[in-house]
Amino acid sequence: MAAKSALQPLLKYLRVPVQPLSQNIFSISPHLFRRFSTEEVRGCFLDKSEVADRVISVVKNFEKVNPSKVNPNAHFQNDLGLDSLDSVEIVMALEEEFGFEIPDNEADKINSINLAVDFIASHPQAK
């Protein structure tokens, strides 16, 4: 903000020449203005079954988890016997696995494998 207020007096003297377009902007490329269908946008996200496999793998590799108890419907605290700190550590491991940061307000809601899969599969930054 300080930089913007310092530059404000100078900006009124800045002039940028603008050339009018010689042709209609819509005739340049109709693909620039194309709307994407739901199927095309959905293609940007990871496959839910792939996400489920990776989430289950992360949970099974967590040192305090008995791998035989892990299933897609497992709840971190009730089914796997983890405490809230363990749940936070699992969410952090999922962030590392999928390459993006899960906001704290969303991380607090992720308390089962299904919720983790749903959140990650619907997140555009998941890799």
Tab-separated table of N, CA and C in Angstrom:
chain	number	residue	atom	x	y	z
A	1	MET	N	0.806	-1.181	0.000
A	1	MET	CA	0.000	0.000	0.000
A	1	MET	C	0.861	1.260	0.000
A	2	ALA	N	1.978	1.221	0.718
A	2	ALA	CA	2.840	2.389	0.808
A	2	ALA	C	3.417	2.736	-0.557
A	3	ALA	N	3.790	1.702	-1.318
A	3	ALA	CA	4.352	1.942	-2.643
A	3	ALA	C	3.312	2.572	-3.571
A	4	LYS	N	2.077	2.106	-3.457
A	4	LYS	CA	1.021	2.652	-4.302
A	4	LYS	C	0.774	4.129	-3.988
A	5	SER	N	0.732	4.461	-2.704
A	5	SER	CA	0.490	5.860	-2.349
A	5	SER	C	1.677	6.741	-2.725
A	6	ALA	N	2.889	6.177	-2.714
A	6	ALA	CA	4.065	6.951	-3.104
A	6	ALA	C	4.083	7.199	-4.609
A	7	LEU	N	3.563	6.258	-5.385
A	7	LEU	CA	3.549	6.396	-6.841
A	7	LEU	C	2.359	7.194	-7.362
A	8	GLN	N	1.351	7.364	-6.551
A	8	GLN	CA	0.119	8.017	-6.988
A	8	GLN	C	0.372	9.375	-7.645
A	9	PRO	N	1.190	10.270	-7.076
A	9	PRO	CA	1.412	11.575	-7.729
A	9	PRO	C	2.098	11.444	-9.095
A	10	LEU	N	2.922	10.410	-9.265
A	10	LEU	CA	3.635	10.233	-10.536
A	10	LEU	C	2.757	9.641	-11.622
A	11	LEU	N	1.767	8.854	-11.226
A	11	LEU	CA	0.926	8.164	-12.199
A	11	LEU	C	0.103	9.117	-13.059
A	12	LYS	N	-0.212	10.292	-12.541
A	12	LYS	CA	-1.020	11.205	-13.336
A	12	LYS	C	-0.250	11.774	-14.526
A	13	TYR	N	1.084	11.668	-14.500
A	13	TYR	CA	1.908	12.145	-15.612
A	13	TYR	C	2.265	11.043	-16.605
A	14	LEU	N	1.931	9.821	-16.293
A	14	LEU	CA	2.252	8.686	-17.150
A	14	LEU	C	1.243	8.597	-18.290
A	15	ARG	N	1.739	8.519	-19.481
A	15	ARG	CA	0.874	8.392	-20.659
A	15	ARG	C	1.270	7.138	-21.418
A	16	VAL	N	0.285	6.353	-21.763
A	16	VAL	CA	0.530	5.126	-22.524
A	16	VAL	C	-0.219	5.243	-23.840
A	17	PRO	N	0.508	5.202	-24.962
A	17	PRO	CA	-0.186	5.290	-26.253
A	17	PRO	C	-0.980	4.008	-26.533
A	18	VAL	N	-2.171	4.188	-27.060
A	18	VAL	CA	-3.027	3.049	-27.377
A	18	VAL	C	-3.381	3.127	-28.849
A	19	GLN	N	-3.166	2.019	-29.547
A	19	GLN	CA	-3.503	1.942	-30.964
A	19	GLN	C	-4.864	1.264	-31.101
A	20	PRO	N	-5.762	1.825	-31.895
A	20	PRO	CA	-7.043	1.149	-32.106
A	20	PRO	C	-6.834	-0.132	-32.915
A	21	LEU	N	-7.657	-1.130	-32.633
A	21	LEU	CA	-7.577	-2.378	-33.386
A	21	LEU	C	-8.073	-2.148	-34.807
A	22	SER	N	-7.367	-2.735	-35.753
A	22	SER	CA	-7.756	-2.552	-37.150
A	22	SER	C	-8.898	-3.482	-37.544
A	23	GLN	N	-9.166	-4.477	-36.729
A	23	GLN	CA	-10.265	-5.393	-37.055
A	23	GLN	C	-11.105	-5.639	-35.808
A	24	ASN	N	-12.226	-6.226	-36.021
A	24	ASN	CA	-13.133	-6.543	-34.926
A	24	ASN	C	-12.454	-7.542	-33.994
A	25	ILE	N	-12.506	-7.270	-32.717
A	25	ILE	CA	-11.825	-8.152	-31.751
A	25	ILE	C	-12.392	-9.570	-31.785
A	26	PHE	N	-13.652	-9.748	-32.104
A	26	PHE	CA	-14.254	-11.072	-32.126
A	26	PHE	C	-13.833	-11.885	-33.348
A	27	SER	N	-13.307	-11.198	-34.349
A	27	SER	CA	-12.852	-11.931	-35.528
A	27	SER	C	-11.398	-12.386	-35.379
A	28	ILE	N	-10.725	-11.955	-34.326
A	28	ILE	CA	-9.339	-12.363	-34.122
A	28	ILE	C	-9.263	-13.863	-33.881
A	29	SER	N	-9.949	-14.345	-32.901
A	29	SER	CA	-9.972	-15.773	-32.614
A	29	SER	C	-11.229	-16.106	-31.820
A	30	PRO	N	-12.130	-16.809	-32.440
A	30	PRO	CA	-13.358	-17.153	-31.709
A	30	PRO	C	-13.078	-18.062	-30.516
A	31	HIS	N	-11.932	-18.758	-30.511
A	31	HIS	CA	-11.611	-19.658	-29.406
A	31	HIS	C	-11.266	-18.907	-28.129
A	32	LEU	N	-10.873	-17.646	-28.250
A	32	LEU	CA	-10.570	-16.860	-27.060
A	32	LEU	C	-11.816	-16.598	-26.226
A	33	PHE	N	-12.957	-16.574	-26.880
A	33	PHE	CA	-14.193	-16.222	-26.208
A	33	PHE	C	-15.124	-17.410	-26.020
A	34	ARG	N	-14.623	-18.604	-26.256
A	34	ARG	CA	-15.422	-19.813	-26.148
A	34	ARG	C	-15.698	-20.130	-24.682
A	35	ARG	N	-16.891	-20.536	-24.385
A	35	ARG	CA	-17.229	-20.968	-23.031
A	35	ARG	C	-16.920	-22.454	-22.917
A	36	PHE	N	-16.502	-22.859	-21.742
A	36	PHE	CA	-16.191	-24.260	-21.512
A	36	PHE	C	-17.400	-24.966	-20.937
A	37	SER	N	-17.604	-26.191	-21.401
A	37	SER	CA	-18.701	-26.974	-20.863
A	37	SER	C	-18.288	-27.561	-19.527
A	38	THR	N	-19.237	-28.066	-18.785
A	38	THR	CA	-18.964	-28.646	-17.477
A	38	THR	C	-17.987	-29.805	-17.581
A	39	GLU	N	-18.101	-30.608	-18.628
A	39	GLU	CA	-17.206	-31.756	-18.788
A	39	GLU	C	-15.765	-31.313	-18.985
A	40	GLU	N	-15.558	-30.225	-19.727
A	40	GLU	CA	-14.201	-29.733	-19.952
A	40	GLU	C	-13.600	-29.183	-18.672
A	41	VAL	N	-14.394	-28.476	-17.895
A	41	VAL	CA	-13.897	-27.923	-16.642
A	41	VAL	C	-13.614	-29.051	-15.665
A	42	ARG	N	-14.481	-30.049	-15.616
A	42	ARG	CA	-14.295	-31.171	-14.718
A	42	ARG	C	-12.995	-31.906	-15.041
A	43	GLY	N	-12.549	-31.857	-16.283
A	43	GLY	CA	-11.321	-32.523	-16.684
A	43	GLY	C	-10.079	-31.936	-16.040
A	44	CYS	N	-10.191	-30.765	-15.422
A	44	CYS	CA	-9.053	-30.126	-14.762
A	44	CYS	C	-8.748	-30.757	-13.415
A	45	PHE	N	-9.658	-31.526	-12.863
A	45	PHE	CA	-9.499	-32.083	-11.540
A	45	PHE	C	-9.005	-33.526	-11.626
A	46	LEU	N	-8.469	-34.003	-10.504
A	46	LEU	CA	-7.985	-35.380	-10.453
A	46	LEU	C	-9.150	-36.357	-10.424
A	47	ASP	N	-8.885	-37.552	-10.918
A	47	ASP	CA	-9.878	-38.625	-10.906
A	47	ASP	C	-10.130	-39.052	-9.457
A	48	LYS	N	-11.393	-39.161	-9.086
A	48	LYS	CA	-11.747	-39.437	-7.701
A	48	LYS	C	-11.219	-40.790	-7.225
A	49	SER	N	-11.213	-41.801	-8.082
A	49	SER	CA	-10.708	-43.111	-7.661
A	49	SER	C	-9.196	-43.071	-7.434
A	50	GLU	N	-8.496	-42.289	-8.258
A	50	GLU	CA	-7.051	-42.111	-8.057
A	50	GLU	C	-6.786	-41.392	-6.736
A	51	VAL	N	-7.580	-40.357	-6.453
A	51	VAL	CA	-7.442	-39.619	-5.206
A	51	VAL	C	-7.698	-40.554	-4.028
A	52	ALA	N	-8.742	-41.376	-4.116
A	52	ALA	CA	-9.071	-42.311	-3.029
A	52	ALA	C	-7.910	-43.266	-2.766
A	53	ASP	N	-7.324	-43.808	-3.820
A	53	ASP	CA	-6.190	-44.724	-3.657
A	53	ASP	C	-5.014	-44.031	-2.971
A	54	ARG	N	-4.730	-42.818	-3.379
A	54	ARG	CA	-3.595	-42.087	-2.802
A	54	ARG	C	-3.865	-41.682	-1.352
A	55	VAL	N	-5.094	-41.268	-1.044
A	55	VAL	CA	-5.439	-40.905	0.331
A	55	VAL	C	-5.331	-42.133	1.234
A	56	ILE	N	-5.878	-43.252	0.789
A	56	ILE	CA	-5.795	-44.492	1.577
A	56	ILE	C	-4.346	-44.891	1.798
A	57	SER	N	-3.516	-44.728	0.783
A	57	SER	CA	-2.096	-45.054	0.912
A	57	SER	C	-1.421	-44.170	1.960
A	58	VAL	N	-1.725	-42.875	1.943
A	58	VAL	CA	-1.157	-41.951	2.932
A	58	VAL	C	-1.598	-42.349	4.340
A	59	VAL	N	-2.875	-42.652	4.506
A	59	VAL	CA	-3.393	-43.015	5.834
A	59	VAL	C	-2.784	-44.332	6.303
A	60	LYS	N	-2.676	-45.314	5.406
A	60	LYS	CA	-2.084	-46.607	5.783
A	60	LYS	C	-0.624	-46.459	6.198
A	61	ASN	N	0.084	-45.515	5.603
A	61	ASN	CA	1.494	-45.315	5.933
A	61	ASN	C	1.706	-44.473	7.186
A	62	PHE	N	0.630	-43.959	7.751
A	62	PHE	CA	0.743	-43.180	8.988
A	62	PHE	C	1.084	-44.140	10.113
A	63	GLU	N	2.107	-43.815	10.892
A	63	GLU	CA	2.677	-44.750	11.867
A	63	GLU	C	1.699	-45.225	12.941
A	64	LYS	N	0.696	-44.436	13.291
A	64	LYS	CA	-0.231	-44.814	14.361
A	64	LYS	C	-1.476	-45.541	13.868
A	65	VAL	N	-1.518	-45.849	12.586
A	65	VAL	CA	-2.702	-46.471	12.004
A	65	VAL	C	-2.442	-47.953	11.741
A	66	ASN	N	-3.405	-48.776	12.130
A	66	ASN	CA	-3.369	-50.190	11.792
A	66	ASN	C	-3.898	-50.307	10.356
A	67	PRO	N	-3.038	-50.669	9.384
A	67	PRO	CA	-3.462	-50.689	7.973
A	67	PRO	C	-4.678	-51.564	7.700
A	68	SER	N	-4.912	-52.587	8.519
A	68	SER	CA	-6.056	-53.473	8.273
A	68	SER	C	-7.389	-52.791	8.589
A	69	LYS	N	-7.364	-51.696	9.355
A	69	LYS	CA	-8.596	-50.983	9.698
A	69	LYS	C	-8.965	-49.902	8.684
A	70	VAL	N	-8.057	-49.611	7.755
A	70	VAL	CA	-8.281	-48.527	6.802
A	70	VAL	C	-9.217	-48.990	5.695
A	71	ASN	N	-10.300	-48.234	5.503
A	71	ASN	CA	-11.231	-48.459	4.391
A	71	ASN	C	-11.766	-47.095	3.966
A	72	PRO	N	-12.401	-47.016	2.817
A	72	PRO	CA	-12.853	-45.701	2.316
A	72	PRO	C	-13.810	-44.965	3.253
A	73	ASN	N	-14.515	-45.694	4.122
A	73	ASN	CA	-15.475	-45.056	5.028
A	73	ASN	C	-14.897	-44.787	6.415
A	74	ALA	N	-13.611	-45.032	6.609
A	74	ALA	CA	-13.008	-44.912	7.929
A	74	ALA	C	-12.986	-43.468	8.420
A	75	HIS	N	-13.396	-43.303	9.654
A	75	HIS	CA	-13.346	-42.018	10.346
A	75	HIS	C	-12.045	-42.004	11.143
A	76	PHE	N	-11.293	-40.900	11.078
A	76	PHE	CA	-9.975	-40.852	11.701
A	76	PHE	C	-10.020	-41.167	13.194
A	77	GLN	N	-10.937	-40.547	13.922
A	77	GLN	CA	-10.946	-40.717	15.376
A	77	GLN	C	-11.737	-41.946	15.807
A	78	ASN	N	-12.926	-42.155	15.266
A	78	ASN	CA	-13.766	-43.267	15.708
A	78	ASN	C	-13.242	-44.622	15.239
A	79	ASP	N	-12.920	-44.749	13.956
A	79	ASP	CA	-12.546	-46.046	13.391
A	79	ASP	C	-11.059	-46.342	13.499
A	80	LEU	N	-10.225	-45.311	13.380
A	80	LEU	CA	-8.775	-45.524	13.362
A	80	LEU	C	-8.122	-45.216	14.710
A	81	GLY	N	-8.891	-44.693	15.661
A	81	GLY	CA	-8.385	-44.431	16.999
A	81	GLY	C	-7.367	-43.305	17.093
A	82	LEU	N	-7.453	-42.354	16.193
A	82	LEU	CA	-6.510	-41.236	16.199
A	82	LEU	C	-7.080	-40.078	17.005
A	83	ASP	N	-6.191	-39.254	17.559
A	83	ASP	CA	-6.653	-38.054	18.245
A	83	ASP	C	-6.619	-36.880	17.263
A	84	SER	N	-7.006	-35.695	17.743
A	84	SER	CA	-7.102	-34.540	16.846
A	84	SER	C	-5.741	-34.122	16.294
A	85	LEU	N	-4.681	-34.278	17.063
A	85	LEU	CA	-3.341	-33.943	16.574
A	85	LEU	C	-2.930	-34.899	15.453
A	86	ASP	N	-3.270	-36.179	15.608
A	86	ASP	CA	-2.979	-37.153	14.548
A	86	ASP	C	-3.735	-36.794	13.270
A	87	SER	N	-4.984	-36.339	13.428
A	87	SER	CA	-5.772	-35.936	12.256
A	87	SER	C	-5.111	-34.768	11.531
A	88	VAL	N	-4.567	-33.832	12.297
A	88	VAL	CA	-3.862	-32.691	11.704
A	88	VAL	C	-2.632	-33.188	10.944
A	89	GLU	N	-1.908	-34.137	11.520
A	89	GLU	CA	-0.725	-34.678	10.855
A	89	GLU	C	-1.092	-35.403	9.563
A	90	ILE	N	-2.215	-36.094	9.548
A	90	ILE	CA	-2.665	-36.760	8.320
A	90	ILE	C	-2.999	-35.715	7.254
A	91	VAL	N	-3.689	-34.651	7.641
A	91	VAL	CA	-4.020	-33.587	6.684
A	91	VAL	C	-2.735	-32.971	6.131
A	92	MET	N	-1.735	-32.790	6.979
A	92	MET	CA	-0.458	-32.245	6.508
A	92	MET	C	0.214	-33.217	5.525
A	93	ALA	N	0.123	-34.504	5.803
A	93	ALA	CA	0.685	-35.501	4.882
A	93	ALA	C	-0.068	-35.484	3.550
A	94	LEU	N	-1.383	-35.253	3.597
A	94	LEU	CA	-2.172	-35.154	2.365
A	94	LEU	C	-1.786	-33.906	1.573
A	95	GLU	N	-1.516	-32.808	2.273
A	95	GLU	CA	-1.054	-31.594	1.594
A	95	GLU	C	0.249	-31.868	0.843
A	96	GLU	N	1.143	-32.588	1.484
A	96	GLU	CA	2.413	-32.914	0.846
A	96	GLU	C	2.214	-33.854	-0.341
A	97	GLU	N	1.343	-34.835	-0.176
A	97	GLU	CA	1.081	-35.805	-1.249
A	97	GLU	C	0.480	-35.145	-2.484
A	98	PHE	N	-0.450	-34.207	-2.275
A	98	PHE	CA	-1.183	-33.614	-3.391
A	98	PHE	C	-0.678	-32.239	-3.800
A	99	GLY	N	0.332	-31.720	-3.118
A	99	GLY	CA	1.015	-30.511	-3.558
A	99	GLY	C	0.253	-29.212	-3.429
A	100	PHE	N	-0.610	-29.086	-2.440
A	100	PHE	CA	-1.279	-27.811	-2.210
A	100	PHE	C	-1.637	-27.690	-0.736
A	101	GLU	N	-1.841	-26.446	-0.295
A	101	GLU	CA	-2.151	-26.204	1.111
A	101	GLU	C	-3.657	-26.206	1.325
A	102	ILE	N	-4.079	-26.945	2.329
A	102	ILE	CA	-5.492	-26.996	2.690
A	102	ILE	C	-5.716	-25.942	3.773
A	103	PRO	N	-6.605	-24.977	3.544
A	103	PRO	CA	-6.852	-23.935	4.545
A	103	PRO	C	-7.307	-24.543	5.876
A	104	ASP	N	-6.941	-23.892	6.974
A	104	ASP	CA	-7.260	-24.412	8.308
A	104	ASP	C	-8.750	-24.648	8.509
A	105	ASN	N	-9.578	-23.738	8.005
A	105	ASN	CA	-11.026	-23.910	8.196
A	105	ASN	C	-11.549	-25.145	7.462
A	106	GLU	N	-10.921	-25.531	6.362
A	106	GLU	CA	-11.307	-26.746	5.647
A	106	GLU	C	-10.657	-27.972	6.281
A	107	ALA	N	-9.420	-27.831	6.736
A	107	ALA	CA	-8.707	-28.949	7.357
A	107	ALA	C	-9.435	-29.429	8.606
A	108	ASP	N	-10.042	-28.504	9.343
A	108	ASP	CA	-10.790	-28.872	10.545
A	108	ASP	C	-11.985	-29.768	10.236
A	109	LYS	N	-12.526	-29.659	9.033
A	109	LYS	CA	-13.698	-30.439	8.636
A	109	LYS	C	-13.328	-31.836	8.126
A	110	ILE	N	-12.073	-32.033	7.751
A	110	ILE	CA	-11.652	-33.315	7.181
A	110	ILE	C	-11.320	-34.272	8.321
A	111	ASN	N	-12.283	-35.152	8.642
A	111	ASN	CA	-12.078	-36.095	9.733
A	111	ASN	C	-12.327	-37.540	9.309
A	112	SER	N	-12.401	-37.767	7.997
A	112	SER	CA	-12.565	-39.129	7.494
A	112	SER	C	-11.939	-39.237	6.107
A	113	ILE	N	-11.730	-40.449	5.681
A	113	ILE	CA	-11.136	-40.674	4.359
A	113	ILE	C	-12.060	-40.142	3.268
A	114	ASN	N	-13.358	-40.405	3.370
A	114	ASN	CA	-14.305	-39.920	2.352
A	114	ASN	C	-14.293	-38.396	2.227
A	115	LEU	N	-14.260	-37.694	3.367
A	115	LEU	CA	-14.232	-36.229	3.311
A	115	LEU	C	-12.937	-35.728	2.686
A	116	ALA	N	-11.827	-36.400	2.995
A	116	ALA	CA	-10.546	-36.013	2.398
A	116	ALA	C	-10.584	-36.213	0.884
A	117	VAL	N	-11.109	-37.347	0.449
A	117	VAL	CA	-11.194	-37.643	-0.986
A	117	VAL	C	-12.077	-36.625	-1.688
A	118	ASP	N	-13.239	-36.344	-1.126
A	118	ASP	CA	-14.156	-35.383	-1.743
A	118	ASP	C	-13.524	-34.001	-1.869
A	119	PHE	N	-12.853	-33.546	-0.800
A	119	PHE	CA	-12.247	-32.214	-0.831
A	119	PHE	C	-11.129	-32.161	-1.859
A	120	ILE	N	-10.235	-33.133	-1.838
A	120	ILE	CA	-9.065	-33.105	-2.729
A	120	ILE	C	-9.495	-33.280	-4.187
A	121	ALA	N	-10.432	-34.186	-4.444
A	121	ALA	CA	-10.870	-34.416	-5.833
A	121	ALA	C	-11.565	-33.194	-6.417
A	122	SER	N	-12.122	-32.350	-5.574
A	122	SER	CA	-12.833	-31.162	-6.068
A	122	SER	C	-11.956	-29.916	-6.040
A	123	HIS	N	-10.692	-30.063	-5.680
A	123	HIS	CA	-9.814	-28.894	-5.580
A	123	HIS	C	-8.975	-28.755	-6.838
A	124	PRO	N	-9.008	-27.591	-7.496
A	124	PRO	CA	-8.283	-27.431	-8.770
A	124	PRO	C	-6.766	-27.426	-8.637
A	125	GLN	N	-6.212	-27.188	-7.455
A	125	GLN	CA	-4.766	-27.142	-7.313
A	125	GLN	C	-4.147	-28.498	-6.966
A	126	ALA	N	-4.972	-29.495	-6.696
A	126	ALA	CA	-4.451	-30.817	-6.342
A	126	ALA	C	-3.708	-31.420	-7.521
A	127	LYS	N	-2.547	-31.988	-7.234
A	127	LYS	CA	-1.710	-32.566	-8.298
A	127	LYS	C	-1.530	-34.051	-8.083
